[in-house]
Amino acid sequence: MASILDEYEDSQITKHPVQHSRLSAANIGITHSGFVNVRLEEEKPIFNKQRIDFSPPEKINHFAVCNNQLCMSLGKDTLLRIDLGKPDQPNQIELGRKDDSRVHKLFLDPTGSHLVISLSTSECLYLNRNTQKVRSLSRWRGHLIESVGWNKLLGTETNTGPVLVGTSQGIVFEAEISASEGSLFNTNPDQYFRQVHSVEEDGKPAPVCCLEVERGLESKYFIIATTRKRLFQFVGRVPEGSEQQGFSSLFTQNQDLLPSFQEFPVNMGYSEIAFYTSKLRSCPKAFAWMMGNGVLYGQLDYGRPDSLLSDVEVWEYTPDIDLNINKPISIVLTQFHFLLLLPDRVKAICTLNGQVVYEDVFPDKFGALRKMIKDPSGSLVWIYTEKAVFRYHIQREARDVWQMYMSMNKFDLAKEYCRDRPECMDMVLAKEAEHCFQNKRYLESAKCYAMTQNYFEEIALKFIEAKQEEALKEFLLKKLNNLKQSERTQITLLVTWLTELYLNRLGLLEANDGKDSLFQETRDEFRRFLSSAKHKECLYNNRSTIYDLLASHGNVDDMVYFSVIMQDYERVISHHCQHDDYSAALEVLSKHCDEKLFYKFSPVLMQHIPKKVVDAWIQMGKRLDPKRLIPALVNYSQMGSTQQINETIRYMEFCVYTLTVTEEAIHNYLLSLYAKYKPDSLLWYLEQAGTHASEIHYDLKYALRLCAEHGYLQACVLVYKIMELYEEAVDLALQVDVDLAKSCADLPEDDEELRKKLWLKIARHVVQEEKDVKKAMNCLSSCNLLKIEDILPFFPDFVTIDHFKEAICISLEEYNQHIEELKQEMEEATESAKRIREDIQEMRNKYGVVESQEKCAACDFPLLNRPFYLFLCGHVFHYDCLLQEVTPHLSTYKQNRLEELQKKLAATTQTSKSRHRPALKEEGDTASLGKGSAGASREQIKSDMDDIIACECVYCGELMIRSIDKPFIDPQTFEEEKSSWL
């Protein structure tokens, strides 16, 4: 037998099903969108039918599928089970019935583990998924089973838990089935089977067509039972932990009251209810009940106290469905559709709008359609005839739901179902925007329009024509937030337009006195817009335009606010200055510490608030260049008040004493201020500034001229002293104080002649101007350079010698003492000369002994082979070895001198050789004379060379000490030397 699911071969029916066209943008009148919807391949239909490649050996009687477990009744007593996860391993079981009983219905639980087989002889069989043995349910005998309500909460693979069973006589039983073998005395799988309720129609028992058991919140249970015309609801609580005891208590709670039910007049002999469950073992969300009048469908609301059904609607059968000829057979409910099975076709009706969206006609060769079943665990719908099995794939069922919700004006739901399809989302937003606009909900309309791709100009004109500036502003704001940073032109346009709208709005509200709160709210919103970080770059690049708009509306406060945001503090400060709010201007200036703005606005601020300005300058410290502030200081120190002058001096003193500024202009300016306004500080400043020209930071000539102009003689003397003009200093000091002149006269310590001259000036002044002999004598004691004979000419002739007697005696004694000192020095010099001559004579007679085996200290070769030098330290060197050792350590000058002497020595040697040749007789005397002079010259050259290379031992003298920090190998030849050792 072929597999029922042999990879689901695509064997499409030759007759194409009728698929109703979906709603289009043109049909619903939506404005043009910026999206272009291009599909690369044909979209697959929602309901895709396939025929299973399966030829049953016998007629298919019944069919059940759940949790990928498929059960099929074939012929009289054959049962075929297939695990859809292993379709190539079908399991065929014989029921083993010898009588004429046939399978009436198959009931498969949600786990796919328990199969109840209802027979036409009012008997029931049970088959577990894990066994091959069909067992009889003896307690169920005598009842034709029409429906089973499975227990989803307590059902397991081995036990069903308490379940409800509906019969053809309208009786509802409670039962439980166990797959275990049971005890020795009880081998039946049915644990118990007891009646809990009965239902009627028109006063007579009616078959229970369907049963459904669901658990809601707080242990509340809902039971739905249907007959041919009625739909019953039983609602009650089962105590926590007593679920295993069954549902009898729930029916007992409703015994005194008539059960809630809905009834329809038309009876077609049976009914069927279908539920939609999004996940296996979860509660259903929707239902659809097929009965005589049509299909009752809606949602299931477990929060309602009395009824489970909500949003109920009735879909009436279309005219082509005649209950006498082609009654509907089965119904299946999906998320947005219910499918009706008719004898020759399948219809799909959308639950959102009640429209038939799909119709598929089956050919007669397969026979009449028998049943349609949906597997709750997946999206597969199964249909079978006696000869064939079909399967429907339901693919992307929600793809067109957004259009239906949109046409129903349920825009939130429409957006929910097209979240991943931007072109559809754009259409929904456009329709929602248009709907809100027509209903005069302009702000909501603006928000929606801003998210669409519709033409910007059309939308803007709509709001302008409707005179809805607030909505237009909202639209522009949303549109601006949706733009990318790269769309600079669009951003600039929107920012400028929004600024104009805000300003217009503020102008209207300001003129209306009764709307102060709204005005403040709008201003706050406008300022938030101006300070938006997202559009800061655009606002900065177009700030001149924004300034012009603000100025054109006369909105000064917001212009200042915008200037602060743009860090255009110059404009802010200018505004404050124009309105005479200098303290506010200085506050902005101090807060942002912009040096350029300090230089620009300090002249104005210094005129009005000098103390605060100087405080701000001092706080800025070295960040300000005092030279650039001098124009403001000079301007107002010349024409300003005493306070301005004092503040100017305070800042200059801060620059000089705290910041230690060395700029000459600063010191000169402070000097001029002291000279004009604070003379008491002038001399102190000059004294602490330094006594040497290199330490002075002001212009000495300028200081001298300034002090001279104002008659500050003592200050002039101090400047002269610094300039080392001691004669001028003494001359000027004598006009002030003789002691000041004396202090000036002692300054040239290295020039005794000048000191003597200065003291003579002082003495002359004392004698001739003050005529004070005692002071003159004091000058002699103050300066050891002056003698009595130096100052005697200054005295007048009538002065008696008594005043000078002591001084003359002291002078004579000093002369005698000096003569004695000279004599002693001459004797000591004579003795020193004598000792030196003796030392020279002794050195001439000094000698050293050189052994025959003595070797050169440099080359270690015998010494006597070549000319050599002997040093007092004992070291001996060949002449050429010593020359080689000494030369690298000589200075460049001595090296050049040595080279020059060597050339001269070579030249004299060559001349000496030429003179050994025979000479003419008459030239004899001349040659003899030349020979003598040449010899003398040669000895002198050798002596000079000895002074250079043999002045000291190369190993014991200063040359060795000076070379202690030099490397043994010359860095330039280090690599070469290193490679020679490898």
Coordinates of N, CA and C in Angstrom, one line a residue, residues 582-743:
Y582 N 24.8 96.0 32.0 CA 26.2 95.6 31.9 C 26.6 94.5 32.8
S583 N 25.9 94.3 33.9 CA 26.2 93.2 34.8 C 25.9 91.9 34.1
A584 N 24.7 91.8 33.4 CA 24.3 90.6 32.7 C 25.3 90.3 31.6
A585 N 25.8 91.4 30.9 CA 26.8 91.2 29.9 C 28.1 90.6 30.4
L586 N 28.5 91.2 31.6 CA 29.7 90.7 32.2 C 29.6 89.2 32.7
E587 N 28.3 88.9 33.1 CA 28.1 87.5 33.6 C 28.2 86.5 32.5
V588 N 27.7 86.9 31.3 CA 27.8 86.0 30.2 C 29.3 85.9 29.8
L589 N 30.0 87.0 29.8 CA 31.4 87.1 29.4 C 32.2 86.2 30.4
S590 N 31.9 86.3 31.6 CA 32.7 85.5 32.6 C 32.4 84.1 32.6
K591 N 31.2 83.7 32.2 CA 30.7 82.3 32.2 C 31.4 81.6 31.1
H592 N 31.6 82.2 30.0 CA 32.1 81.5 28.8 C 33.5 81.8 28.5
C593 N 34.1 82.7 29.2 CA 35.6 82.9 29.2 C 36.2 83.0 27.8
D594 N 35.6 83.7 26.9 CA 36.1 83.9 25.5 C 37.0 85.2 25.5
E595 N 38.3 84.9 25.3 CA 39.2 86.0 25.4 C 38.9 87.1 24.4
K596 N 38.5 86.7 23.1 CA 38.3 87.8 22.1 C 37.1 88.7 22.5
L597 N 36.1 88.1 23.2 CA 35.0 88.9 23.6 C 35.4 89.8 24.8
F598 N 36.3 89.4 25.6 CA 36.8 90.3 26.7 C 37.5 91.5 26.0
Y599 N 38.3 91.2 25.1 CA 39.1 92.3 24.4 C 38.1 93.3 23.8
K600 N 37.0 92.8 23.2 CA 36.1 93.6 22.4 C 35.2 94.5 23.4
F601 N 34.7 93.9 24.4 CA 33.7 94.5 25.2 C 34.2 95.2 26.5
S602 N 35.5 94.9 26.8 CA 36.0 95.5 28.0 C 36.0 97.0 28.0
P603 N 36.3 97.7 26.9 CA 36.2 99.2 27.0 C 34.8 99.7 27.4
V604 N 33.8 99.1 26.9 CA 32.4 99.6 27.3 C 32.1 99.3 28.7
L605 N 32.4 98.0 29.1 CA 32.1 97.6 30.5 C 33.0 98.3 31.5
M606 N 34.2 98.7 31.2 CA 35.1 99.3 32.1 C 34.6 100.7 32.4
Q607 N 33.9 101.3 31.5 CA 33.4 102.6 31.7 C 32.3 102.7 32.7
H608 N 31.5 101.5 32.9 CA 30.4 101.5 33.7 C 30.5 100.7 35.0
I609 N 31.2 99.6 34.9 CA 31.4 98.7 36.1 C 32.9 98.3 36.2
P610 N 33.7 99.3 36.5 CA 35.2 99.0 36.5 C 35.6 97.9 37.5
K611 N 35.1 98.0 38.7 CA 35.5 97.0 39.7 C 35.1 95.6 39.3
K612 N 33.9 95.4 38.8 CA 33.5 94.0 38.4 C 34.3 93.5 37.2
V613 N 34.6 94.4 36.3 CA 35.4 94.1 35.1 C 36.8 93.6 35.5
V614 N 37.4 94.4 36.4 CA 38.8 94.1 36.9 C 38.7 92.7 37.6
D615 N 37.7 92.5 38.4 CA 37.6 91.2 39.1 C 37.5 90.1 38.1
A616 N 36.8 90.3 37.0 CA 36.6 89.2 36.0 C 38.0 89.0 35.3
W617 N 38.7 90.1 35.0 CA 40.0 90.0 34.4 C 41.0 89.2 35.3
I618 N 40.9 89.5 36.6 CA 41.8 88.8 37.6 C 41.5 87.3 37.6
Q619 N 40.2 87.0 37.5 CA 39.7 85.6 37.6 C 40.2 84.9 36.3
M620 N 40.2 85.6 35.2 CA 40.7 85.0 34.0 C 42.2 84.7 34.0
G621 N 42.9 85.5 34.8 CA 44.4 85.2 35.0 C 45.2 85.3 33.7
K622 N 46.0 84.3 33.5 CA 46.9 84.3 32.3 C 46.2 84.1 31.0
R623 N 44.9 83.7 31.0 CA 44.2 83.5 29.7 C 44.0 84.8 29.0
L624 N 44.1 86.0 29.6 CA 44.1 87.2 29.0 C 45.4 87.8 28.8
D625 N 45.6 88.5 27.6 CA 46.8 89.2 27.3 C 46.7 90.7 27.8
P626 N 47.4 91.1 28.9 CA 47.2 92.4 29.4 C 47.5 93.5 28.4
K627 N 48.4 93.2 27.4 CA 48.7 94.3 26.4 C 47.4 94.7 25.6
R628 N 46.6 93.7 25.4 CA 45.4 93.9 24.5 C 44.3 94.6 25.3
L629 N 44.5 94.7 26.6 CA 43.5 95.4 27.5 C 43.9 96.8 27.8
I630 N 45.1 97.2 27.4 CA 45.7 98.5 27.7 C 44.8 99.6 27.0
P631 N 44.3 99.5 25.8 CA 43.5 100.5 25.2 C 42.3 100.9 26.1
A632 N 41.6 99.9 26.6 CA 40.5 100.2 27.5 C 40.9 100.9 28.7
L633 N 42.1 100.5 29.3 CA 42.6 101.1 30.5 C 43.1 102.5 30.3
V634 N 43.8 102.7 29.2 CA 44.3 104.1 28.9 C 43.2 105.0 28.6
N635 N 42.2 104.6 27.9 CA 41.1 105.5 27.6 C 40.4 106.1 28.8
Y636 N 40.1 105.2 29.8 CA 39.3 105.6 30.9 C 40.2 106.1 32.1
S637 N 41.4 105.7 32.0 CA 42.3 106.3 33.1 C 42.6 107.8 32.8
Q638 N 42.5 108.2 31.6 CA 42.7 109.6 31.3 C 41.5 110.5 31.5
M639 N 40.3 109.9 31.3 CA 39.1 110.7 31.4 C 38.1 110.1 32.5
G640 N 38.5 109.1 33.1 CA 37.6 108.4 34.0 C 37.7 109.0 35.4
S641 N 36.9 108.3 36.3 CA 36.8 108.7 37.7 C 38.0 108.1 38.5
T642 N 38.0 108.5 39.7 CA 39.0 107.9 40.6 C 38.9 106.4 40.8
Q643 N 37.7 105.9 40.8 CA 37.5 104.5 40.9 C 38.1 103.7 39.7
Q644 N 37.8 104.3 38.5 CA 38.4 103.6 37.3 C 39.9 103.6 37.3
I645 N 40.5 104.7 37.8 CA 42.0 104.8 37.9 C 42.5 103.8 38.9
N646 N 41.9 103.8 40.1 CA 42.3 102.8 41.1 C 42.2 101.4 40.6
E647 N 41.1 101.0 39.9 CA 40.9 99.7 39.4 C 42.0 99.4 38.3
T648 N 42.3 100.4 37.5 CA 43.4 100.2 36.5 C 44.7 99.9 37.2
I649 N 45.0 100.6 38.2 CA 46.3 100.4 38.9 C 46.2 99.0 39.6
R650 N 45.1 98.6 40.1 CA 45.0 97.3 40.7 C 45.2 96.2 39.8
Y651 N 44.7 96.3 38.5 CA 44.9 95.2 37.6 C 46.4 95.2 37.1
M652 N 46.9 96.4 36.9 CA 48.3 96.4 36.5 C 49.2 95.8 37.6
E653 N 48.9 96.1 38.8 CA 49.7 95.5 39.9 C 49.6 94.0 39.9
F654 N 48.3 93.5 39.6 CA 48.1 92.1 39.6 C 48.9 91.4 38.5
C655 N 49.0 92.1 37.3 CA 49.8 91.6 36.2 C 51.3 91.5 36.6
V656 N 51.8 92.6 37.2 CA 53.2 92.7 37.5 C 53.6 91.8 38.6
Y657 N 52.9 91.9 39.7 CA 53.3 91.2 41.0 C 52.8 89.7 41.1
T658 N 51.6 89.5 40.5 CA 51.0 88.1 40.6 C 51.3 87.3 39.4
L659 N 51.0 87.8 38.2 CA 51.3 87.1 37.0 C 52.7 87.2 36.5
T660 N 53.5 88.1 37.2 CA 54.9 88.3 36.8 C 55.1 88.5 35.3
V661 N 54.2 89.4 34.8 CA 54.3 89.8 33.4 C 55.6 90.6 33.2
T662 N 56.3 90.3 32.1 CA 57.6 91.0 31.8 C 57.5 91.9 30.6
E663 N 56.2 92.1 30.1 CA 56.1 93.0 28.9 C 56.4 94.4 29.3
E664 N 57.3 95.0 28.5 CA 57.7 96.4 28.8 C 56.6 97.4 28.8
A665 N 55.6 97.2 27.9 CA 54.5 98.1 27.8 C 53.7 98.1 29.2
I666 N 53.5 97.0 29.8 CA 52.8 96.9 31.0 C 53.5 97.6 32.1
H667 N 54.8 97.4 32.2 CA 55.6 98.0 33.3 C 55.7 99.5 33.1
N668 N 55.8 99.9 31.8 CA 55.9 101.4 31.5 C 54.5 102.0 31.9
Y669 N 53.4 101.3 31.6 CA 52.1 101.9 31.9 C 51.9 102.0 33.4
L670 N 52.3 101.0 34.1 CA 52.2 101.0 35.6 C 53.1 102.1 36.2
L671 N 54.2 102.3 35.6 CA 55.1 103.4 36.0 C 54.5 104.7 35.8
S672 N 53.8 104.9 34.7 CA 53.2 106.2 34.4 C 52.1 106.5 35.3
L673 N 51.3 105.4 35.7 CA 50.2 105.5 36.6 C 50.7 105.9 38.0
Y674 N 51.8 105.3 38.4 CA 52.4 105.6 39.7 C 52.8 107.1 39.7
A675 N 53.5 107.5 38.6 CA 54.0 108.8 38.5 C 52.9 109.9 38.6
K676 N 51.8 109.6 38.0 CA 50.7 110.5 37.9 C 49.8 110.5 39.1
Y677 N 49.4 109.3 39.6 CA 48.4 109.2 40.6 C 48.8 108.6 41.9
K678 N 50.0 107.9 42.0 CA 50.3 107.2 43.2 C 51.8 107.4 43.4
P679 N 52.4 108.6 43.6 CA 53.8 108.8 43.6 C 54.5 108.1 44.8
D680 N 53.7 107.8 45.9 CA 54.3 107.1 47.0 C 54.8 105.7 46.6
S681 N 54.1 105.1 45.7 CA 54.5 103.7 45.3 C 55.6 103.7 44.2
L682 N 55.9 104.9 43.6 CA 56.8 104.9 42.5 C 58.2 104.4 42.9
L683 N 58.8 105.1 44.0 CA 60.1 104.7 44.4 C 60.2 103.3 44.9
W684 N 59.2 102.8 45.6 CA 59.2 101.4 46.0 C 59.2 100.4 44.8
Y685 N 58.4 100.8 43.8 CA 58.4 99.9 42.6 C 59.7 99.9 41.9
L686 N 60.4 101.1 41.8 CA 61.7 101.1 41.2 C 62.7 100.3 42.0
E687 N 62.7 100.4 43.3 CA 63.6 99.7 44.1 C 63.5 98.2 44.0
Q688 N 62.2 97.7 44.1 CA 62.0 96.3 44.0 C 62.1 95.7 42.6
A689 N 62.1 96.5 41.6 CA 62.2 96.1 40.2 C 63.6 95.5 39.9
G690 N 64.6 95.9 40.6 CA 65.9 95.4 40.4 C 66.9 96.6 40.3
T691 N 68.2 96.2 40.5 CA 69.3 97.3 40.4 C 70.2 97.1 39.2
H692 N 69.9 96.1 38.4 CA 70.7 95.8 37.2 C 69.8 95.9 36.0
A693 N 70.4 96.4 34.9 CA 69.6 96.7 33.7 C 69.0 95.4 33.1
S694 N 69.7 94.2 33.3 CA 69.1 93.0 32.8 C 67.9 92.5 33.6
E695 N 67.7 93.0 34.8 CA 66.6 92.6 35.6 C 65.4 93.5 35.4
I696 N 65.6 94.6 34.7 CA 64.5 95.6 34.6 C 63.7 95.3 33.4
H697 N 62.3 95.5 33.6 CA 61.4 95.2 32.5 C 60.7 96.5 32.0
Y698 N 61.1 97.6 32.5 CA 60.5 98.9 32.0 C 61.6 99.6 31.2
D699 N 61.2 100.6 30.5 CA 62.2 101.4 29.7 C 62.9 102.4 30.6
L700 N 64.2 102.3 30.8 CA 64.9 103.2 31.7 C 64.8 104.6 31.2
K701 N 65.0 104.8 30.0 CA 65.0 106.2 29.5 C 63.6 106.8 29.7
Y702 N 62.5 106.0 29.4 CA 61.2 106.5 29.6 C 60.9 106.8 31.1
A703 N 61.4 105.9 31.9 CA 61.3 106.1 33.4 C 62.0 107.4 33.8
L704 N 63.2 107.6 33.3 CA 64.0 108.8 33.7 C 63.3 110.1 33.2
R705 N 62.8 110.0 32.0 CA 62.1 111.2 31.5 C 60.8 111.5 32.3
L706 N 60.1 110.4 32.7 CA 58.8 110.5 33.4 C 59.1 111.1 34.8
C707 N 60.2 110.6 35.5 CA 60.5 111.1 36.8 C 61.0 112.5 36.8
A708 N 61.7 112.8 35.7 CA 62.2 114.2 35.6 C 61.1 115.2 35.4
E709 N 60.1 114.8 34.6 CA 59.0 115.7 34.3 C 58.2 116.0 35.5
H710 N 58.1 115.0 36.4 CA 57.3 115.2 37.6 C 58.2 115.6 38.8
G711 N 59.5 115.7 38.6 CA 60.4 116.3 39.6 C 60.7 115.3 40.7
Y712 N 60.7 114.0 40.4 CA 61.0 113.0 41.4 C 62.5 112.7 41.3
L713 N 63.3 113.6 42.1 CA 64.8 113.5 41.9 C 65.4 112.2 42.4
Q714 N 64.9 111.8 43.6 CA 65.4 110.6 44.2 C 65.2 109.4 43.2
A715 N 64.0 109.4 42.6 CA 63.7 108.3 41.6 C 64.7 108.4 40.4
C716 N 64.9 109.7 40.0 CA 65.9 109.9 38.9 C 67.3 109.3 39.3
V717 N 67.7 109.6 40.5 CA 69.0 109.1 41.0 C 69.0 107.6 40.9
L718 N 67.9 106.9 41.3 CA 67.9 105.5 41.3 C 68.0 105.0 39.8
V719 N 67.3 105.6 38.9 CA 67.4 105.2 37.5 C 68.8 105.4 36.9
Y720 N 69.4 106.5 37.3 CA 70.8 106.8 36.8 C 71.7 105.7 37.4
K721 N 71.5 105.3 38.6 CA 72.4 104.2 39.2 C 72.2 102.9 38.4
I722 N 71.0 102.6 38.0 CA 70.7 101.4 37.2 C 71.4 101.5 35.8
M723 N 71.3 102.7 35.3 CA 71.9 102.9 33.9 C 73.5 103.0 34.0
E724 N 74.0 103.0 35.3 CA 75.5 103.1 35.5 C 76.0 104.4 35.1
L725 N 75.2 105.5 35.1 CA 75.6 106.8 34.9 C 75.9 107.5 36.2
Y726 N 77.0 107.1 36.8 CA 77.3 107.4 38.2 C 77.6 108.9 38.4
E727 N 78.2 109.5 37.5 CA 78.5 111.0 37.6 C 77.2 111.8 37.7
E728 N 76.3 111.4 36.7 CA 75.0 112.1 36.7 C 74.2 111.8 38.0
A729 N 74.3 110.6 38.5 CA 73.6 110.2 39.7 C 74.1 111.0 40.9
V730 N 75.5 111.1 41.0 CA 76.1 111.8 42.1 C 75.7 113.3 42.0
D731 N 75.8 113.9 40.8 CA 75.4 115.3 40.6 C 74.0 115.6 41.1
L732 N 73.1 114.7 40.7 CA 71.7 114.9 41.0 C 71.4 114.5 42.5
A733 N 72.2 113.6 43.0 CA 72.0 113.2 44.4 C 72.5 114.3 45.4
L734 N 73.5 115.0 44.9 CA 74.0 116.1 45.8 C 72.9 117.2 46.0
Q735 N 71.9 117.3 45.0 CA 70.8 118.2 45.2 C 69.8 117.7 46.2
V736 N 69.9 116.4 46.5 CA 68.9 115.8 47.4 C 69.5 115.6 48.8
D737 N 70.6 114.8 48.8 CA 71.2 114.4 50.1 C 72.6 113.9 49.8
V738 N 73.6 114.4 50.7 CA 75.0 114.0 50.5 C 75.2 112.5 50.8
D739 N 74.4 111.9 51.7 CA 74.5 110.5 52.0 C 74.1 109.7 50.7
L740 N 73.0 110.2 50.0 CA 72.6 109.5 48.8 C 73.7 109.6 47.8
A741 N 74.4 110.7 47.7 CA 75.5 110.8 46.7 C 76.7 109.9 47.1
K742 N 76.9 109.7 48.4 CA 78.0 108.8 48.9 C 77.7 107.4 48.4
S743 N 76.4 107.0 48.6 CA 76.1 105.6 48.2 C 76.2 105.4 46.7

